[in-house]
PDB file of C-alpha atoms and ligand atoms in Angstrom:
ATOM      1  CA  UNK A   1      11.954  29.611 -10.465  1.00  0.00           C
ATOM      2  CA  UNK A   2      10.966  30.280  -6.806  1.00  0.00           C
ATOM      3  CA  UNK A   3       8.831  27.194  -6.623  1.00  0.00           C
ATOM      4  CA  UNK A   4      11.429  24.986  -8.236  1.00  0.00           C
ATOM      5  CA  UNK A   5      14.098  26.368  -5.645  1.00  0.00           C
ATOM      6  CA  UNK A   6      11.510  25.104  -2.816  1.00  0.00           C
ATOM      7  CA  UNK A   7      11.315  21.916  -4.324  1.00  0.00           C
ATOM      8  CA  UNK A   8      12.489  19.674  -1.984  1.00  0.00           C
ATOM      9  CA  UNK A   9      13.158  16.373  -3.664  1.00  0.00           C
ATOM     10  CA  UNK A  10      13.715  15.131  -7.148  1.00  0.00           C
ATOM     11  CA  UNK A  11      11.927  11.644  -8.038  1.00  0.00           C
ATOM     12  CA  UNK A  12      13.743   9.908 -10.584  1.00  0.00           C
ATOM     13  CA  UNK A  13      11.744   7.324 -13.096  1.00  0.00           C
ATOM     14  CA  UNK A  14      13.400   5.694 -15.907  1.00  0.00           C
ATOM     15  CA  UNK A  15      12.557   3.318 -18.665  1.00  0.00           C
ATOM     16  CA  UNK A  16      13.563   0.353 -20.019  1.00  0.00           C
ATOM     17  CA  UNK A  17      13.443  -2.681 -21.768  1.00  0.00           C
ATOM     18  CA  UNK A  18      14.606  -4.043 -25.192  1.00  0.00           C
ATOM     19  CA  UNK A  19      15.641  -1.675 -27.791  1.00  0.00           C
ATOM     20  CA  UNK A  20      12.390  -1.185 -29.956  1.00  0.00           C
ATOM     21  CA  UNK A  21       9.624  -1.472 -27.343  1.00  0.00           C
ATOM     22  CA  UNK A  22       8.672   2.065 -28.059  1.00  0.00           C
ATOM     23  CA  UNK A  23      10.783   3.944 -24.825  1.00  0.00           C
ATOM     24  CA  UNK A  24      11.750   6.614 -27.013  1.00  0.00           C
ATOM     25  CA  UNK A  25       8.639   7.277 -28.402  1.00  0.00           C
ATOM     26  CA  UNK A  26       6.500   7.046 -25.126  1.00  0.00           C
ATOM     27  CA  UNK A  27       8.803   9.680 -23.665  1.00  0.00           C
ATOM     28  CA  UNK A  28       8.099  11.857 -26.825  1.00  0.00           C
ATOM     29  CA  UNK A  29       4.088  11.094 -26.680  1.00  0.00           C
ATOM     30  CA  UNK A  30       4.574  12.108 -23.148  1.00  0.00           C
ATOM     31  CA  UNK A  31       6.554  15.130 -23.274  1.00  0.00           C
ATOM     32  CA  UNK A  32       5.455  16.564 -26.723  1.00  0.00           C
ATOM     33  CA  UNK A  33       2.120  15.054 -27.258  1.00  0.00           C
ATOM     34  CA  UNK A  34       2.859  13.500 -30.361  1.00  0.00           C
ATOM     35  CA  UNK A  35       3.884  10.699 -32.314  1.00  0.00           C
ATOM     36  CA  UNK A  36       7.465  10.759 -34.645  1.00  0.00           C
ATOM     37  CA  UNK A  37       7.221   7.665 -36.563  1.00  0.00           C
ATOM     38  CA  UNK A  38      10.500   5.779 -37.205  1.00  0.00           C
ATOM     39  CA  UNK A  39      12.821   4.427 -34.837  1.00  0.00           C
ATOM     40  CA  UNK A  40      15.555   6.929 -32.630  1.00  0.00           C
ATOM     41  CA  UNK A  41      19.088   5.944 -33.172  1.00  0.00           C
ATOM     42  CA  UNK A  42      21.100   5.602 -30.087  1.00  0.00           C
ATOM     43  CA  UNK A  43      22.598   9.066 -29.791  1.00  0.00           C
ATOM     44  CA  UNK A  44      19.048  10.632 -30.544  1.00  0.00           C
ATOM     45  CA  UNK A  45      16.724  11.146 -27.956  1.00  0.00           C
ATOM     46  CA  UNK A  46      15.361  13.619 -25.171  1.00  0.00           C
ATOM     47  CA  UNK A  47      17.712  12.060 -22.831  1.00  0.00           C
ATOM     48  CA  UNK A  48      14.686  13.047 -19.861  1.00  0.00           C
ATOM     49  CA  UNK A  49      11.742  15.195 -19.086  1.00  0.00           C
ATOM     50  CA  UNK A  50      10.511  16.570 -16.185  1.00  0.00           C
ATOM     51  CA  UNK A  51       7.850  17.580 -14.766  1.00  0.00           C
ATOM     52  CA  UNK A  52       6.296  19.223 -11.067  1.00  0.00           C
ATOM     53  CA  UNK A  53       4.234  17.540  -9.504  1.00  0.00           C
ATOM     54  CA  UNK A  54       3.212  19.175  -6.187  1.00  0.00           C
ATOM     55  CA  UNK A  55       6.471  19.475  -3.699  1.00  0.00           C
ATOM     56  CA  UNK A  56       8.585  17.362  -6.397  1.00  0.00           C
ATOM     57  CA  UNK A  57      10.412  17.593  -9.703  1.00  0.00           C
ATOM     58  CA  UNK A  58       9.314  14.426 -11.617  1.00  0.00           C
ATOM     59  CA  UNK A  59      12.961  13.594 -13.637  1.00  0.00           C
ATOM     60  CA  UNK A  60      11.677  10.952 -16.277  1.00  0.00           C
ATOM     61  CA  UNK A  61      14.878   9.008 -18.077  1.00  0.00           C
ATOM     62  CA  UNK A  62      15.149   7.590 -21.359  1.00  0.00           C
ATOM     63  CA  UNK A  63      17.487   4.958 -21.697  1.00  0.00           C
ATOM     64  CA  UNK A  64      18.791   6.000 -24.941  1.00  0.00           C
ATOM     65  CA  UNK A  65      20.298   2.657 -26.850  1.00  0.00           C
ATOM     66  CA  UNK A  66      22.458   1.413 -23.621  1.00  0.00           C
ATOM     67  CA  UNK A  67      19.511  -1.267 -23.480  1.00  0.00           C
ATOM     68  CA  UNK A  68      21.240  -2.634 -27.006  1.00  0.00           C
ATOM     69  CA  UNK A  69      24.335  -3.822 -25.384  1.00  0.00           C
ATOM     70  CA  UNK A  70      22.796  -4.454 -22.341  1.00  0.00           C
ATOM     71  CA  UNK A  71      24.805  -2.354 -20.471  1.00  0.00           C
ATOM     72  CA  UNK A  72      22.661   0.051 -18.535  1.00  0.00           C
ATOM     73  CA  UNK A  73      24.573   0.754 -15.597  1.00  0.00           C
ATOM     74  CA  UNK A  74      24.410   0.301 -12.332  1.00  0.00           C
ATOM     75  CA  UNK A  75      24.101   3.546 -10.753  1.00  0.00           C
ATOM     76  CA  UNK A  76      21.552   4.177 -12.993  1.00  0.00           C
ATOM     77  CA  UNK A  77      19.015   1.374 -11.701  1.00  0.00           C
ATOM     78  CA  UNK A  78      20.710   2.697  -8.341  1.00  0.00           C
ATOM     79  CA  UNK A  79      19.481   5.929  -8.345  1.00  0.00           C
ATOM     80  CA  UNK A  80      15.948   5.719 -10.035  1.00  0.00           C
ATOM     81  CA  UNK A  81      12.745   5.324  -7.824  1.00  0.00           C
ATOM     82  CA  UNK A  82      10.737   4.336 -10.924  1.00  0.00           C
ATOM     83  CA  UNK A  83      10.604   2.220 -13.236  1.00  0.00           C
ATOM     84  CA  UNK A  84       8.807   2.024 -16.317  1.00  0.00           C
ATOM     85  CA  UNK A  85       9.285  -1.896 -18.074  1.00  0.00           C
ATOM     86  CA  UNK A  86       7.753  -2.093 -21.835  1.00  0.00           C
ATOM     87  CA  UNK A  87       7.467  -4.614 -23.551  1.00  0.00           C
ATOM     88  CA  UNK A  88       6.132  -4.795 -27.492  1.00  0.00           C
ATOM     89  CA  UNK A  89       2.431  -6.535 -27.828  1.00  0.00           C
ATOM     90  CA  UNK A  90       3.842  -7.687 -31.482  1.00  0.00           C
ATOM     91  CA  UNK A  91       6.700  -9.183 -30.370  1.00  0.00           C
ATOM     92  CA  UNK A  92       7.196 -12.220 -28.086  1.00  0.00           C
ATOM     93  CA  UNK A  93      11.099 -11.905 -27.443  1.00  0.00           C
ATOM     94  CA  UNK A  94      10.399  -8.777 -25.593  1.00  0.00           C
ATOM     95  CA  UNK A  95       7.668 -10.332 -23.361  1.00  0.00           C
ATOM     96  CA  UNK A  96      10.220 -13.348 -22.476  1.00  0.00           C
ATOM     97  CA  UNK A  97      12.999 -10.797 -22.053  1.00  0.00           C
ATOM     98  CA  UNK A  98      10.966  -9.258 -19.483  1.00  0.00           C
ATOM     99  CA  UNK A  99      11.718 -12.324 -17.100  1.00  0.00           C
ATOM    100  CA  UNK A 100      15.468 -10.977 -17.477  1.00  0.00           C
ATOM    101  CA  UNK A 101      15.179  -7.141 -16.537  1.00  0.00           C
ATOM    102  CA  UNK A 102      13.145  -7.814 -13.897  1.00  0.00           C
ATOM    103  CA  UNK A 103      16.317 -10.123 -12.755  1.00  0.00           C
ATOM    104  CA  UNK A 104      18.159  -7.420 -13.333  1.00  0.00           C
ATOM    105  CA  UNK A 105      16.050  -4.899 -11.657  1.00  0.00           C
ATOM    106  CA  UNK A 106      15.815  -6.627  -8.421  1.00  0.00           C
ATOM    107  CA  UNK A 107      20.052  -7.271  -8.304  1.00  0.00           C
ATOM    108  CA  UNK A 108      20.156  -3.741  -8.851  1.00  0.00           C
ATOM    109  CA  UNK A 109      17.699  -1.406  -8.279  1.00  0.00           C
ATOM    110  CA  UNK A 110      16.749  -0.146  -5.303  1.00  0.00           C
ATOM    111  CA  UNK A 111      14.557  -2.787  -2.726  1.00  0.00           C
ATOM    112  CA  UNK A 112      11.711  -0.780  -2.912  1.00  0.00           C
ATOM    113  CA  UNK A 113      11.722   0.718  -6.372  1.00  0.00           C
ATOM    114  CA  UNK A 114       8.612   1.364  -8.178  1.00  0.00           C
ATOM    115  CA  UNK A 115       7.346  -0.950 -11.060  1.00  0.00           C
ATOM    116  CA  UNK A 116       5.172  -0.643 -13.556  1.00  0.00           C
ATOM    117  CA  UNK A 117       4.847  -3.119 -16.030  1.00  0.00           C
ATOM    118  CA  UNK A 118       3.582  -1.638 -19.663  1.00  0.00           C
ATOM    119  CA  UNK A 119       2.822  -3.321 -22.675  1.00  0.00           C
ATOM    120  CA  UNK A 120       2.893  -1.054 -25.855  1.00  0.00           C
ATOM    121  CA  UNK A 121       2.115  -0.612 -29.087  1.00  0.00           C
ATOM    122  CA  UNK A 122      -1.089  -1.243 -28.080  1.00  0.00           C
ATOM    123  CA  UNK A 123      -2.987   0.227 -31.254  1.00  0.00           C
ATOM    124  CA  UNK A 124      -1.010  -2.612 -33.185  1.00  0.00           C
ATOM    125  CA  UNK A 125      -3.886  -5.158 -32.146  1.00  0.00           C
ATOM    126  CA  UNK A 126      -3.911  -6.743 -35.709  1.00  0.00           C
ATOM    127  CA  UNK A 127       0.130  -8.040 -34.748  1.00  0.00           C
ATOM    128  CA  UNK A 128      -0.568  -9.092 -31.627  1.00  0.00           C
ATOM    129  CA  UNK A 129       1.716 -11.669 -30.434  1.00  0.00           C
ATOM    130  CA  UNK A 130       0.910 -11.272 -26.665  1.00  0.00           C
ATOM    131  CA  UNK A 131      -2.363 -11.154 -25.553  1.00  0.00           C
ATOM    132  CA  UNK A 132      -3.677  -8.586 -22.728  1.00  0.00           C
ATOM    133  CA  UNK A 133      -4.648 -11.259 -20.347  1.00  0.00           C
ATOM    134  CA  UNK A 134      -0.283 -12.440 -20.821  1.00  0.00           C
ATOM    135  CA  UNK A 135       0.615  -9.182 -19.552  1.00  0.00           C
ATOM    136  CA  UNK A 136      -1.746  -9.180 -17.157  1.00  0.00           C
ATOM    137  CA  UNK A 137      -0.929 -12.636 -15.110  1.00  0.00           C
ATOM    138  CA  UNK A 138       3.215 -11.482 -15.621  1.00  0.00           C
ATOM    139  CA  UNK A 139       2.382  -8.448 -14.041  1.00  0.00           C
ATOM    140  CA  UNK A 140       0.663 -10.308 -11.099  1.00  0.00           C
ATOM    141  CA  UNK A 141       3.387 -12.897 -10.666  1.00  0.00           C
ATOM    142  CA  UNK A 142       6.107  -9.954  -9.621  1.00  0.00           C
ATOM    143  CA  UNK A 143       2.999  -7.755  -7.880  1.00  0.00           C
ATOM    144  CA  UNK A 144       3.300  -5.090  -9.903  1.00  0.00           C
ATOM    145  CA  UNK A 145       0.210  -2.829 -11.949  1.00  0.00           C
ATOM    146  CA  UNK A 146       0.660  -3.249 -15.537  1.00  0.00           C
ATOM    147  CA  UNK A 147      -1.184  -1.083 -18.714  1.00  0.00           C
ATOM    148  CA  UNK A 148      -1.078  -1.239 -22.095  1.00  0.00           C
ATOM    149  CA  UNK A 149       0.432   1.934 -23.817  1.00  0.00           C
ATOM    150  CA  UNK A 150       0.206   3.209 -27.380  1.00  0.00           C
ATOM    151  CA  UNK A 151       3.158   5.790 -28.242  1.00  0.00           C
ATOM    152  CA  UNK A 152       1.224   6.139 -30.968  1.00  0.00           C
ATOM    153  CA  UNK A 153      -2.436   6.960 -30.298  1.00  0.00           C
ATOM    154  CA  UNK A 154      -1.347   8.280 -26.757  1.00  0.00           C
ATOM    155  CA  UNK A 155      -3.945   5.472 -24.911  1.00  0.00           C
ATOM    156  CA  UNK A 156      -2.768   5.528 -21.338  1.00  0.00           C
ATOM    157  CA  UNK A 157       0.548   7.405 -21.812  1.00  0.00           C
ATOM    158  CA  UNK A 158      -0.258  10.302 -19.482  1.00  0.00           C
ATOM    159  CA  UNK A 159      -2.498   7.708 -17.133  1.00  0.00           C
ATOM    160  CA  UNK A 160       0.824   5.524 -17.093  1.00  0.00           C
ATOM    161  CA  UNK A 161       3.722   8.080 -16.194  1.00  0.00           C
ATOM    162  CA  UNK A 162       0.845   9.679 -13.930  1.00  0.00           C
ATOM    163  CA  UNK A 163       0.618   6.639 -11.831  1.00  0.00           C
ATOM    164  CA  UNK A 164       3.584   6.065 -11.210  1.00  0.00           C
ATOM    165  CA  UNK A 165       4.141   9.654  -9.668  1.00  0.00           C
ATOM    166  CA  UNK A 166       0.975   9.203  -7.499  1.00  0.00           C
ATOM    167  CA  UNK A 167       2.730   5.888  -6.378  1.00  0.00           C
ATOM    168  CA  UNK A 168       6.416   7.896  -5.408  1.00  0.00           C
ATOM    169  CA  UNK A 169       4.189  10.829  -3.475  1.00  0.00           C
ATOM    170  CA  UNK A 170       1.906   8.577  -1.629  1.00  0.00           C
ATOM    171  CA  UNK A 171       5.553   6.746  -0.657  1.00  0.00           C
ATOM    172  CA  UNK A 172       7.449   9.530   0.083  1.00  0.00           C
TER     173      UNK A 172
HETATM  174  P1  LIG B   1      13.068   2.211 -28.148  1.00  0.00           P
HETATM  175  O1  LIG B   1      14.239   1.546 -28.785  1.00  0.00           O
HETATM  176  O2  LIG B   1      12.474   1.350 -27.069  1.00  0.00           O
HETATM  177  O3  LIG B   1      13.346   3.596 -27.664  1.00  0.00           O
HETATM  178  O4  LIG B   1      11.921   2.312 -29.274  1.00  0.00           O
HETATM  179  P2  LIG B   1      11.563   3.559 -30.245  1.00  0.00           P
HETATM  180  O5  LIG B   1      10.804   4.594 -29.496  1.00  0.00           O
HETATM  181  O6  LIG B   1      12.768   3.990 -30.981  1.00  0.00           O
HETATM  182  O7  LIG B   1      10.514   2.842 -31.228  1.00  0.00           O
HETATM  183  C1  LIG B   1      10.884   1.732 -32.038  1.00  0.00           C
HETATM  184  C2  LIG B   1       9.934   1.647 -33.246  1.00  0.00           C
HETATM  185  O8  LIG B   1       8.599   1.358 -32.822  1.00  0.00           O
HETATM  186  C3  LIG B   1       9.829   2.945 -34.022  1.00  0.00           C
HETATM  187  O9  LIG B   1       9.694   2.628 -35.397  1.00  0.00           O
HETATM  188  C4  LIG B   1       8.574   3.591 -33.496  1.00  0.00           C
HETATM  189  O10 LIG B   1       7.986   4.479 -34.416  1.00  0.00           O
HETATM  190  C5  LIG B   1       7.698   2.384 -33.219  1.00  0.00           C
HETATM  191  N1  LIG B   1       6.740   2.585 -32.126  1.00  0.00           N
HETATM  192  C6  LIG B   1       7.025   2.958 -30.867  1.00  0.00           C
HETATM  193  N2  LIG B   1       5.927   2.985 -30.103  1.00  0.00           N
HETATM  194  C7  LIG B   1       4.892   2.623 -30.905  1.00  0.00           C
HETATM  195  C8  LIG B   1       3.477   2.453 -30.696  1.00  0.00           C
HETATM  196  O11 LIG B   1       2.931   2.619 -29.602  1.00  0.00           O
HETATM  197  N3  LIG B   1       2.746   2.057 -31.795  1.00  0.00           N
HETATM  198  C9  LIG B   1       3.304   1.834 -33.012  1.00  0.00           C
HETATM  199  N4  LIG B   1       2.506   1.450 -34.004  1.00  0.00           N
HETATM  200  N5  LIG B   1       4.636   1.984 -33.236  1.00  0.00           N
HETATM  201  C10 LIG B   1       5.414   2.362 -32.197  1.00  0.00           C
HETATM  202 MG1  LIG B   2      15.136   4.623 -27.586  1.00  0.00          MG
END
């Protein structure tokens, strides 16, 4: 409790893209180490995890079904410092949608918010629909790293969320 009163800031990452990327679930591999199968209804969820690393609280967000209706607010793209952007490997309408949260991102996020472009369900390889090489020149277009995640297997889940705090300390 003593070293979370001396912590001085709180960095704020959140996740998003289309409902059924696997947000949810990464949070869960992340937090919990494991994989629920099945998908989490809008009102289920986590909500956020944190974590401390060094001199910061790490706040990670879920975005918990508002991504259905396309309503994630404002204040909430506002006040992050990360994001996370997944897209499904098996399905191409989440790749092209991609094009329209980063929109989105740059109306309302903060100038210079932290991106990290992830393409999951990566042990899914026999559905493929988007190939790695895809995500990769996407990724390069908007300058931003991008991985491929399995919420299942846990490939690159800690590597991913790890990142991105080693990107908000080395900016801070
Ligand atoms: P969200 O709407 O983006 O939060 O997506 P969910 O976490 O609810 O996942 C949607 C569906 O995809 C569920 O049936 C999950 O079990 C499944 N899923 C999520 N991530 C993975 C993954 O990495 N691999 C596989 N095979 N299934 C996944
Ligand atoms: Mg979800």
């Amino acid at each position: 409790l003593v070293r979370s009163l001396r912590c001085n800031a709180v960095l704020r990452t959140i996740l998003v893209g289309d409902s059924g990327v696997g947000k949810t679930s990464l949070l869960v591999q992340f937090d919990q180490g494991k994989f629920i199968p099945g998908s989490f209804s809008a009102t289920v969820g986590i909500g956020f995890t944190v974590r401390f690393a060094i001199s910061f609280l790490h706040q990670i967000w879920d975005t918990a079904g508002q991504e259905r209706f396309r309503s994630v607010t404002h204040a909430y793209y506002r006040d992050a410092h990360a994001l996370l952007l997944l897209y499904d490997i098996t399905s191409k309408s989440s790749f092209d949608n991609i094009r329209a949260w980063l929109t989105e991102i740059h109306e309302y996020a903060q100038s210079d918010v932290v991106i990290m472009l992830l393409g999951n369900k990566a042990d899914m390889s026999s559905d493929r629909a988007i190939r790695r090489d895809e995500g990769e020149r996407l990724a390069r277009e908007y300058s931003v790293p991008f991985m491929e995640t399995s919420a299942k297997t846990g490939v690159n889940v800690d590597l991913a969320f790890t990142a991105v705090a080693k990107e908000l300390k080395y900016r801070a």
